[in-house]
GROMACS .gro file of N, CA and C in nm:
model
  480
    1MET      N    1  -5.627  11.735  -4.054
    1MET     CA    2  -5.722  11.768  -4.158
    1MET      C    3  -5.856  11.792  -4.091
    2THR      N    4  -5.925  11.897  -4.129
    2THR     CA    5  -6.052  11.934  -4.070
    2THR      C    6  -6.162  11.917  -4.174
    3TYR      N    7  -6.271  11.855  -4.133
    3TYR     CA    8  -6.386  11.840  -4.220
    3TYR      C    9  -6.499  11.924  -4.165
    4ALA      N   10  -6.571  11.988  -4.251
    4ALA     CA   11  -6.682  12.072  -4.209
    4ALA      C   12  -6.805  12.035  -4.289
    5ILE      N   13  -6.919  12.040  -4.223
    5ILE     CA   14  -7.045  12.019  -4.292
    5ILE      C   15  -7.084  12.153  -4.351
    6SER      N   16  -7.089  12.163  -4.482
    6SER     CA   17  -7.124  12.289  -4.544
    6SER      C   18  -7.271  12.319  -4.521
    7ALA      N   19  -7.308  12.444  -4.534
    7ALA     CA   20  -7.448  12.483  -4.516
    7ALA      C   21  -7.535  12.409  -4.616
    8ALA      N   22  -7.487  12.391  -4.740
    8ALA     CA   23  -7.567  12.323  -4.842
    8ALA      C   24  -7.589  12.176  -4.805
    9SER      N   25  -7.483  12.107  -4.763
    9SER     CA   26  -7.502  11.966  -4.727
    9SER      C   27  -7.580  11.953  -4.598
   10ASN      N   28  -7.566  12.049  -4.509
   10ASN     CA   29  -7.644  12.050  -4.386
   10ASN      C   30  -7.792  12.063  -4.420
   11LEU      N   31  -7.826  12.155  -4.511
   11LEU     CA   32  -7.963  12.174  -4.552
   11LEU      C   33  -8.015  12.050  -4.624
   12LEU      N   34  -7.932  11.990  -4.709
   12LEU     CA   35  -7.971  11.868  -4.778
   12LEU      C   36  -8.003  11.758  -4.679
   13LEU      N   37  -7.918  11.739  -4.578
   13LEU     CA   38  -7.943  11.638  -4.477
   13LEU      C   39  -8.073  11.667  -4.403
   14TYR      N   40  -8.097  11.794  -4.373
   14TYR     CA   41  -8.220  11.831  -4.304
   14TYR      C   42  -8.340  11.791  -4.387
   15TRP      N   43  -8.339  11.819  -4.517
   15TRP     CA   44  -8.454  11.785  -4.601
   15TRP      C   45  -8.467  11.635  -4.618
   16ILE      N   46  -8.356  11.563  -4.624
   16ILE     CA   47  -8.363  11.417  -4.630
   16ILE      C   48  -8.428  11.365  -4.503
   17LEU      N   49  -8.382  11.414  -4.388
   17LEU     CA   50  -8.438  11.371  -4.261
   17LEU      C   51  -8.585  11.406  -4.253
   18LEU      N   52  -8.622  11.525  -4.296
   18LEU     CA   53  -8.760  11.569  -4.292
   18LEU      C   54  -8.846  11.479  -4.380
   19GLY      N   55  -8.793  11.443  -4.495
   19GLY     CA   56  -8.866  11.355  -4.585
   19GLY      C   57  -8.891  11.218  -4.525
   20PHE      N   58  -8.800  11.171  -4.441
   20PHE     CA   59  -8.816  11.042  -4.377
   20PHE      C   60  -8.906  11.048  -4.256
   21ALA      N   61  -8.934  11.169  -4.205
   21ALA     CA   62  -8.989  11.176  -4.071
   21ALA      C   63  -9.105  11.271  -4.049
   22ALA      N   64  -9.180  11.310  -4.145
   22ALA     CA   65  -9.290  11.401  -4.117
   22ALA      C   66  -9.411  11.318  -4.075
   23PRO      N   67  -9.483  11.353  -3.972
   23PRO     CA   68  -9.449  11.454  -3.873
   23PRO      C   69  -9.344  11.401  -3.775
   24LEU      N   70  -9.266  11.489  -3.719
   24LEU     CA   71  -9.153  11.451  -3.636
   24LEU      C   72  -9.173  11.503  -3.495
   25ASN      N   73  -9.155  11.415  -3.396
   25ASN     CA   74  -9.157  11.464  -3.258
   25ASN      C   75  -9.018  11.448  -3.200
   26ALA      N   76  -8.999  11.496  -3.076
   26ALA     CA   77  -8.866  11.503  -3.017
   26ALA      C   78  -8.801  11.365  -3.000
   27GLN      N   79  -8.878  11.259  -2.996
   27GLN     CA   80  -8.819  11.128  -2.972
   27GLN      C   81  -8.822  11.038  -3.094
   28SER      N   82  -8.854  11.092  -3.210
   28SER     CA   83  -8.851  11.013  -3.332
   28SER      C   84  -8.707  10.974  -3.365
   29ILE      N   85  -8.693  10.854  -3.419
   29ILE     CA   86  -8.562  10.808  -3.463
   29ILE      C   87  -8.568  10.795  -3.614
   30ILE      N   88  -8.474  10.859  -3.681
   30ILE     CA   89  -8.468  10.858  -3.826
   30ILE      C   90  -8.339  10.788  -3.863
   31GLU      N   91  -8.345  10.697  -3.960
   31GLU     CA   92  -8.224  10.631  -4.006
   31GLU      C   93  -8.196  10.674  -4.149
   32SER      N   94  -8.072  10.711  -4.174
   32SER     CA   95  -8.030  10.744  -4.310
   32SER      C   96  -7.886  10.698  -4.328
   33GLU      N   97  -7.864  10.615  -4.428
   33GLU     CA   98  -7.730  10.567  -4.461
   33GLU      C   99  -7.650  10.520  -4.339
   34HIS      N  100  -7.704  10.425  -4.266
   34HIS     CA  101  -7.637  10.361  -4.152
   34HIS      C  102  -7.612  10.455  -4.034
   35THR      N  103  -7.687  10.562  -4.028
   35THR     CA  104  -7.678  10.656  -3.918
   35THR      C  105  -7.817  10.682  -3.864
   36LEU      N  106  -7.829  10.689  -3.732
   36LEU     CA  107  -7.958  10.721  -3.671
   36LEU      C  108  -7.953  10.862  -3.617
   37HIS      N  109  -8.067  10.930  -3.622
   37HIS     CA  110  -8.077  11.070  -3.580
   37HIS      C  111  -8.197  11.086  -3.488
   38ILE      N  112  -8.177  11.154  -3.378
   38ILE     CA  113  -8.283  11.183  -3.282
   38ILE      C  114  -8.282  11.333  -3.258
   39LYS      N  115  -8.399  11.392  -3.262
   39LYS     CA  116  -8.412  11.536  -3.241
   39LYS      C  117  -8.401  11.566  -3.092
   40SER      N  118  -8.329  11.673  -3.059
   40SER     CA  119  -8.314  11.716  -2.920
   40SER      C  120  -8.395  11.842  -2.896
   41LYS      N  121  -8.445  11.856  -2.775
   41LYS     CA  122  -8.518  11.976  -2.734
   41LYS      C  123  -8.424  12.083  -2.680
   42HIS      N  124  -8.296  12.054  -2.674
   42HIS     CA  125  -8.199  12.142  -2.608
   42HIS      C  126  -8.094  12.192  -2.707
   43SER      N  127  -8.014  12.287  -2.662
   43SER     CA  128  -7.900  12.334  -2.742
   43SER      C  129  -7.798  12.222  -2.755
   44VAL      N  130  -7.703  12.239  -2.844
   44VAL     CA  131  -7.597  12.140  -2.860
   44VAL      C  132  -7.521  12.123  -2.729
   45ALA      N  133  -7.478  12.235  -2.669
   45ALA     CA  134  -7.398  12.227  -2.546
   45ALA      C  135  -7.475  12.159  -2.433
   46LEU      N  136  -7.601  12.193  -2.415
   46LEU     CA  137  -7.680  12.133  -2.307
   46LEU      C  138  -7.707  11.986  -2.335
   47THR      N  139  -7.733  11.951  -2.460
   47THR     CA  140  -7.756  11.810  -2.496
   47THR      C  141  -7.632  11.727  -2.465
   48VAL      N  142  -7.514  11.779  -2.499
   48VAL     CA  143  -7.389  11.706  -2.471
   48VAL      C  144  -7.368  11.693  -2.321
   49GLU      N  145  -7.393  11.799  -2.245
   49GLU     CA  146  -7.377  11.792  -2.099
   49GLU      C  147  -7.472  11.688  -2.040
   50ARG      N  148  -7.595  11.685  -2.088
   50ARG     CA  149  -7.692  11.586  -2.041
   50ARG      C  150  -7.644  11.444  -2.076
   51ALA      N  151  -7.595  11.426  -2.198
   51ALA     CA  152  -7.546  11.295  -2.241
   51ALA      C  153  -7.427  11.250  -2.157
   52LYS      N  154  -7.336  11.343  -2.126
   52LYS     CA  155  -7.221  11.310  -2.042
   52LYS      C  156  -7.266  11.264  -1.903
   53ARG      N  157  -7.357  11.339  -1.843
   53ARG     CA  158  -7.405  11.302  -1.709
   53ARG      C  159  -7.474  11.166  -1.710
   54ILE      N  160  -7.557  11.142  -1.810
   54ILE     CA  161  -7.628  11.014  -1.820
   54ILE      C  162  -7.528  10.901  -1.840
   55ALA      N  163  -7.431  10.920  -1.929
   55ALA     CA  164  -7.330  10.816  -1.956
   55ALA      C  165  -7.250  10.785  -1.830
   56GLU      N  166  -7.203  10.888  -1.762
   56GLU     CA  167  -7.123  10.867  -1.642
   56GLU      C  168  -7.205  10.801  -1.532
   57HIS      N  169  -7.331  10.838  -1.520
   57HIS     CA  170  -7.420  10.776  -1.420
   57HIS      C  171  -7.444  10.629  -1.453
   58SER      N  172  -7.436  10.595  -1.582
   58SER     CA  173  -7.455  10.456  -1.628
   58SER      C  174  -7.324  10.379  -1.627
   59GLU      N  175  -7.221  10.436  -1.565
   59GLU     CA  176  -7.090  10.374  -1.552
   59GLU      C  177  -7.019  10.354  -1.686
   60LEU      N  178  -7.049  10.441  -1.782
   60LEU     CA  179  -6.976  10.442  -1.907
   60LEU      C  180  -6.860  10.540  -1.891
   61LYS      N  181  -6.754  10.517  -1.960
   61LYS     CA  182  -6.638  10.605  -1.956
   61LYS      C  183  -6.651  10.708  -2.068
   62VAL      N  184  -6.656  10.836  -2.032
   62VAL     CA  185  -6.657  10.943  -2.131
   62VAL      C  186  -6.511  10.983  -2.153
   63PHE      N  187  -6.461  10.959  -2.273
   63PHE     CA  188  -6.322  10.986  -2.305
   63PHE      C  189  -6.298  11.132  -2.340
   64GLY      N  190  -6.404  11.197  -2.388
   64GLY     CA  191  -6.389  11.339  -2.420
   64GLY      C  192  -6.497  11.387  -2.514
   65VAL      N  193  -6.492  11.518  -2.535
   65VAL     CA  194  -6.585  11.584  -2.627
   65VAL      C  195  -6.502  11.673  -2.719
   66ILE      N  196  -6.528  11.661  -2.848
   66ILE     CA  197  -6.463  11.746  -2.947
   66ILE      C  198  -6.564  11.851  -2.989
   67ASP      N  199  -6.528  11.977  -2.970
   67ASP     CA  200  -6.614  12.087  -3.012
   67ASP      C  201  -6.565  12.131  -3.149
   68TYR      N  202  -6.644  12.102  -3.251
   68TYR     CA  203  -6.601  12.131  -3.388
   68TYR      C  204  -6.591  12.281  -3.416
   69ASN      N  205  -6.657  12.363  -3.338
   69ASN     CA  206  -6.641  12.508  -3.355
   69ASN      C  207  -6.501  12.552  -3.315
   70GLN      N  208  -6.445  12.491  -3.211
   70GLN     CA  209  -6.308  12.522  -3.172
   70GLN      C  210  -6.210  12.478  -3.281
   71VAL      N  211  -6.236  12.361  -3.339
   71VAL     CA  212  -6.151  12.310  -3.447
   71VAL      C  213  -6.160  12.406  -3.566
   72ALA      N  214  -6.281  12.447  -3.602
   72ALA     CA  215  -6.301  12.538  -3.716
   72ALA      C  216  -6.238  12.674  -3.689
   73SER      N  217  -6.250  12.721  -3.566
   73SER     CA  218  -6.194  12.850  -3.529
   73SER      C  219  -6.042  12.852  -3.548
   74ALA      N  220  -5.978  12.741  -3.515
   74ALA     CA  221  -5.832  12.731  -3.534
   74ALA      C  222  -5.797  12.737  -3.682
   75ALA      N  223  -5.892  12.698  -3.768
   75ALA     CA  224  -5.870  12.703  -3.912
   75ALA      C  225  -5.920  12.833  -3.972
   76GLY      N  226  -5.968  12.924  -3.887
   76GLY     CA  227  -6.012  13.055  -3.932
   76GLY      C  228  -6.153  13.059  -3.989
   77THR      N  229  -6.236  12.964  -3.952
   77THR     CA  230  -6.373  12.961  -4.001
   77THR      C  231  -6.469  12.931  -3.886
   78THR      N  232  -6.597  12.939  -3.912
   78THR     CA  233  -6.696  12.906  -3.810
   78THR      C  234  -6.794  12.805  -3.867
   79LEU      N  235  -6.853  12.728  -3.779
   79LEU     CA  236  -6.952  12.627  -3.816
   79LEU      C  237  -7.075  12.646  -3.729
   80LEU      N  238  -7.182  12.582  -3.769
   80LEU     CA  239  -7.296  12.571  -3.679
   80LEU      C  240  -7.251  12.485  -3.562
   81PRO      N  241  -7.313  12.500  -3.445
   81PRO     CA  242  -7.271  12.421  -3.330
   81PRO      C  243  -7.272  12.270  -3.358
   82ALA      N  244  -7.163  12.204  -3.320
   82ALA     CA  245  -7.150  12.060  -3.337
   82ALA      C  246  -7.044  12.009  -3.240
   83GLN      N  247  -7.079  11.905  -3.164
   83GLN     CA  248  -6.985  11.846  -3.070
   83GLN      C  249  -6.994  11.694  -3.079
   84LEU      N  250  -6.880  11.629  -3.070
   84LEU     CA  251  -6.871  11.484  -3.075
   84LEU      C  252  -6.832  11.431  -2.938
   85MET      N  253  -6.919  11.350  -2.877
   85MET     CA  254  -6.888  11.289  -2.748
   85MET      C  255  -6.839  11.147  -2.774
   86VAL      N  256  -6.722  11.114  -2.719
   86VAL     CA  257  -6.660  10.983  -2.736
   86VAL      C  258  -6.666  10.910  -2.602
   87PHE      N  259  -6.721  10.788  -2.602
   87PHE     CA  260  -6.743  10.717  -2.477
   87PHE      C  261  -6.747  10.566  -2.502
   88GLY      N  262  -6.744  10.489  -2.397
   88GLY     CA  263  -6.752  10.345  -2.415
   88GLY      C  264  -6.766  10.268  -2.287
   89ASP      N  265  -6.777  10.138  -2.305
   89ASP     CA  266  -6.784  10.041  -2.197
   89ASP      C  267  -6.664   9.949  -2.215
   90SER      N  268  -6.566   9.959  -2.129
   90SER     CA  269  -6.439   9.886  -2.145
   90SER      C  270  -6.459   9.736  -2.163
   91GLU      N  271  -6.551   9.678  -2.090
   91GLU     CA  272  -6.572   9.533  -2.097
   91GLU      C  273  -6.625   9.492  -2.235
   92ILE      N  274  -6.727   9.560  -2.282
   92ILE     CA  275  -6.783   9.528  -2.414
   92ILE      C  276  -6.682   9.560  -2.524
   93ASP      N  277  -6.619   9.677  -2.515
   93ASP     CA  278  -6.522   9.717  -2.616
   93ASP      C  279  -6.410   9.614  -2.626
   94ALA      N  280  -6.356   9.570  -2.512
   94ALA     CA  281  -6.245   9.474  -2.512
   94ALA      C  282  -6.286   9.342  -2.576
   95GLU      N  283  -6.406   9.295  -2.546
   95GLU     CA  284  -6.453   9.169  -2.603
   95GLU      C  285  -6.464   9.177  -2.755
   96LEU      N  286  -6.517   9.287  -2.805
   96LEU     CA  287  -6.533   9.303  -2.949
   96LEU      C  288  -6.398   9.325  -3.018
   97LEU      N  289  -6.309   9.400  -2.953
   97LEU     CA  290  -6.176   9.423  -3.009
   97LEU      C  291  -6.096   9.293  -3.016
   98GLU      N  292  -6.115   9.206  -2.918
   98GLU     CA  293  -6.047   9.077  -2.920
   98GLU      C  294  -6.098   8.992  -3.037
   99ALA      N  295  -6.228   9.000  -3.064
   99ALA     CA  296  -6.287   8.923  -3.173
   99ALA      C  297  -6.244   8.975  -3.310
  100ASN      N  298  -6.233   9.107  -3.324
  100ASN     CA  299  -6.188   9.167  -3.450
  100ASN      C  300  -6.132   9.306  -3.421
  101PRO      N  301  -6.000   9.320  -3.421
  101PRO     CA  302  -5.937   9.449  -3.390
  101PRO      C  303  -5.984   9.565  -3.478
  102LEU      N  304  -6.036   9.536  -3.597
  102LEU     CA  305  -6.081   9.643  -3.686
  102LEU      C  306  -6.207   9.715  -3.634
  103ILE      N  307  -6.275   9.656  -3.537
  103ILE     CA  308  -6.390   9.726  -3.476
  103ILE      C  309  -6.341   9.853  -3.406
  104GLY      N  310  -6.211   9.861  -3.382
  104GLY     CA  311  -6.153   9.981  -3.324
  104GLY      C  312  -6.172  10.104  -3.412
  105LEU      N  313  -6.206  10.084  -3.538
  105LEU     CA  314  -6.240  10.197  -3.625
  105LEU      C  315  -6.374  10.259  -3.582
  106ASP      N  316  -6.460  10.182  -3.516
  106ASP     CA  317  -6.591  10.230  -3.472
  106ASP      C  318  -6.601  10.245  -3.321
  107LEU      N  319  -6.506  10.190  -3.248
  107LEU     CA  320  -6.507  10.202  -3.103
  107LEU      C  321  -6.391  10.291  -3.062
  108PRO      N  322  -6.403  10.368  -2.956
  108PRO     CA  323  -6.519  10.379  -2.870
  108PRO      C  324  -6.638  10.440  -2.945
  109LEU      N  325  -6.753  10.430  -2.881
  109LEU     CA  326  -6.877  10.482  -2.939
  109LEU      C  327  -6.875  10.634  -2.944
  110LYS      N  328  -6.958  10.687  -3.032
  110LYS     CA  329  -6.963  10.832  -3.049
  110LYS      C  330  -7.106  10.879  -3.068
  111LEU      N  331  -7.136  10.995  -3.012
  111LEU     CA  332  -7.260  11.066  -3.040
  111LEU      C  333  -7.220  11.200  -3.099
  112LEU      N  334  -7.275  11.235  -3.214
  112LEU     CA  335  -7.254  11.366  -3.272
  112LEU      C  336  -7.379  11.448  -3.243
  113VAL      N  337  -7.361  11.558  -3.174
  113VAL     CA  338  -7.472  11.649  -3.145
  113VAL      C  339  -7.447  11.773  -3.228
  114TRP      N  340  -7.543  11.806  -3.315
  114TRP     CA  341  -7.520  11.914  -3.410
  114TRP      C  342  -7.650  11.990  -3.437
  115GLU      N  343  -7.631  12.115  -3.478
  115GLU     CA  344  -7.744  12.201  -3.509
  115GLU      C  345  -7.751  12.220  -3.660
  116ASP      N  346  -7.870  12.202  -3.717
  116ASP     CA  347  -7.883  12.222  -3.861
  116ASP      C  348  -7.909  12.369  -3.892
  117SER      N  349  -7.919  12.403  -4.018
  117SER     CA  350  -7.931  12.543  -4.060
  117SER      C  351  -8.065  12.606  -4.019
  118ARG      N  352  -8.159  12.526  -3.974
  118ARG     CA  353  -8.287  12.579  -3.927
  118ARG      C  354  -8.291  12.592  -3.775
  119GLY      N  355  -8.179  12.559  -3.709
  119GLY     CA  356  -8.173  12.571  -3.564
  119GLY      C  357  -8.219  12.447  -3.489
  120VAL      N  358  -8.246  12.338  -3.561
  120VAL     CA  359  -8.288  12.212  -3.499
  120VAL      C  360  -8.162  12.138  -3.455
  121VAL      N  361  -8.164  12.088  -3.332
  121VAL     CA  362  -8.049  12.013  -3.279
  121VAL      C  363  -8.077  11.864  -3.293
  122TRP      N  364  -7.979  11.792  -3.344
  122TRP     CA  365  -7.987  11.648  -3.368
  122TRP      C  366  -7.879  11.575  -3.290
  123ILE      N  367  -7.912  11.454  -3.249
  123ILE     CA  368  -7.816  11.362  -3.189
  123ILE      C  369  -7.804  11.247  -3.288
  124SER      N  370  -7.685  11.227  -3.343
  124SER     CA  371  -7.666  11.125  -3.446
  124SER      C  372  -7.561  11.024  -3.401
  125TYR      N  373  -7.583  10.898  -3.442
  125TYR     CA  374  -7.487  10.793  -3.410
  125TYR      C  375  -7.494  10.683  -3.515
  126SER      N  376  -7.387  10.607  -3.524
  126SER     CA  377  -7.377  10.500  -3.623
  126SER      C  378  -7.466  10.383  -3.586
  127SER      N  379  -7.522  10.322  -3.689
  127SER     CA  380  -7.605  10.202  -3.672
  127SER      C  381  -7.516  10.086  -3.627
  128VAL      N  382  -7.556  10.020  -3.519
  128VAL     CA  383  -7.477   9.906  -3.471
  128VAL      C  384  -7.490   9.788  -3.567
  129GLU      N  385  -7.602   9.779  -3.636
  129GLU     CA  386  -7.618   9.671  -3.735
  129GLU      C  387  -7.513   9.687  -3.846
  130ALA      N  388  -7.490   9.810  -3.888
  130ALA     CA  389  -7.390   9.836  -3.991
  130ALA      C  390  -7.250   9.802  -3.939
  131MET      N  391  -7.222   9.839  -3.813
  131MET     CA  392  -7.091   9.807  -3.754
  131MET      C  393  -7.071   9.656  -3.748
  132GLN      N  394  -7.173   9.586  -3.700
  132GLN     CA  395  -7.165   9.441  -3.686
  132GLN      C  396  -7.138   9.375  -3.821
  133LYS      N  397  -7.210   9.419  -3.922
  133LYS     CA  398  -7.194   9.363  -4.056
  133LYS      C  399  -7.057   9.398  -4.114
  134ARG      N  400  -7.016   9.525  -4.101
  134ARG     CA  401  -6.889   9.572  -4.157
  134ARG      C  402  -6.771   9.492  -4.100
  135HIS      N  403  -6.779   9.456  -3.974
  135HIS     CA  404  -6.667   9.388  -3.908
  135HIS      C  405  -6.690   9.238  -3.893
  136GLN      N  406  -6.795   9.187  -3.958
  136GLN     CA  407  -6.825   9.044  -3.962
  136GLN      C  408  -6.827   8.982  -3.822
  137LEU      N  409  -6.907   9.043  -3.736
  137LEU     CA  410  -6.917   8.995  -3.598
  137LEU      C  411  -7.058   8.943  -3.569
  138ASP      N  412  -7.107   8.857  -3.659
  138ASP     CA  413  -7.242   8.801  -3.644
  138ASP      C  414  -7.259   8.725  -3.513
  139ALA      N  415  -7.155   8.662  -3.464
  139ALA     CA  416  -7.163   8.584  -3.340
  139ALA      C  417  -7.187   8.674  -3.218
  140TYR      N  418  -7.174   8.805  -3.235
  140TYR     CA  419  -7.189   8.899  -3.124
  140TYR      C  420  -7.317   8.981  -3.136
  141ALA      N  421  -7.418   8.923  -3.198
  141ALA     CA  422  -7.546   8.994  -3.220
  141ALA      C  423  -7.604   9.045  -3.089
  142GLU      N  424  -7.596   8.966  -2.984
  142GLU     CA  425  -7.651   9.008  -2.853
  142GLU      C  426  -7.577   9.131  -2.799
  143LYS      N  427  -7.445   9.134  -2.812
  143LYS     CA  428  -7.366   9.250  -2.767
  143LYS      C  429  -7.403   9.374  -2.846
  144PHE      N  430  -7.417   9.358  -2.978
  144PHE     CA  431  -7.453   9.472  -3.061
  144PHE      C  432  -7.594   9.521  -3.031
  145ASN      N  433  -7.682   9.428  -2.997
  145ASN     CA  434  -7.817   9.467  -2.955
  145ASN      C  435  -7.810   9.551  -2.827
  146GLU      N  436  -7.727   9.508  -2.732
  146GLU     CA  437  -7.707   9.585  -2.608
  146GLU      C  438  -7.653   9.726  -2.639
  147ILE      N  439  -7.555   9.732  -2.728
  147ILE     CA  440  -7.495   9.861  -2.764
  147ILE      C  441  -7.599   9.950  -2.831
  148GLY      N  442  -7.678   9.891  -2.921
  148GLY     CA  443  -7.782   9.967  -2.989
  148GLY      C  444  -7.884  10.024  -2.892
  149ASN      N  445  -7.925   9.942  -2.795
  149ASN     CA  446  -8.019   9.989  -2.693
  149ASN      C  447  -7.956  10.099  -2.607
  150LEU      N  448  -7.830  10.082  -2.574
  150LEU     CA  449  -7.759  10.182  -2.494
  150LEU      C  450  -7.754  10.316  -2.568
  151LEU      N  451  -7.715  10.314  -2.696
  151LEU     CA  452  -7.706  10.437  -2.775
  151LEU      C  453  -7.843  10.505  -2.788
  152LYS      N  454  -7.944  10.426  -2.818
  152LYS     CA  455  -8.079  10.480  -2.834
  152LYS      C  456  -8.127  10.543  -2.704
  153ASP      N  457  -8.111  10.473  -2.593
  153ASP     CA  458  -8.154  10.523  -2.464
  153ASP      C  459  -8.078  10.650  -2.426
  154LEU      N  460  -7.948  10.649  -2.444
  154LEU     CA  461  -7.866  10.765  -2.411
  154LEU      C  462  -7.908  10.887  -2.494
  155ALA      N  463  -7.923  10.867  -2.624
  155ALA     CA  464  -7.961  10.978  -2.711
  155ALA      C  465  -8.101  11.030  -2.679
  156GLN      N  466  -8.195  10.939  -2.658
  156GLN     CA  467  -8.332  10.984  -2.627
  156GLN      C  468  -8.337  11.059  -2.495
  157ARG      N  469  -8.271  11.008  -2.394
  157ARG     CA  470  -8.273  11.074  -2.264
  157ARG      C  471  -8.202  11.209  -2.268
  158ALA      N  472  -8.093  11.219  -2.341
  158ALA     CA  473  -8.021  11.346  -2.351
  158ALA      C  474  -8.103  11.450  -2.426
  159GLY      N  475  -8.185  11.406  -2.520
  159GLY     CA  476  -8.261  11.499  -2.601
  159GLY      C  477  -8.395  11.541  -2.544
  160ARG      N  478  -8.439  11.476  -2.437
  160ARG     CA  479  -8.570  11.510  -2.377
  160ARG      C  480  -8.568  11.640  -2.305
   0.00000   0.00000   0.00000
């Protein structure tokens, strides 16, 4: 099953983000519905390549990148550029999975890099606070704080 962000919902998200963030600079972090968004100065493809290099240099395992345009093309349609990078830290992931296997719904970590209808590129990721709460892992607040800092740093550096 393929899901696509329609132009209308893409525009709606853009206006929601704009409403939360005027004036907005390249390193602003916007939160909406348990998701954080950081503006990138680069194209989707270059932002993902930068994120992969930074992740690998930080000894994170990059499991892959899903290019949603390729997925849409197979379904006979086109989308604005969007790629999902899937990555993780085996040690942290294993510890959290042992505590609650349902965290596997959110792990490995993901960064969605996408272009909105105005040509602005965003790096979006799930709020670790929401993950921690959803999976009732309050005892792992320090680990989630580490993950949150990792995601924020990775996204900001990739978008600069």
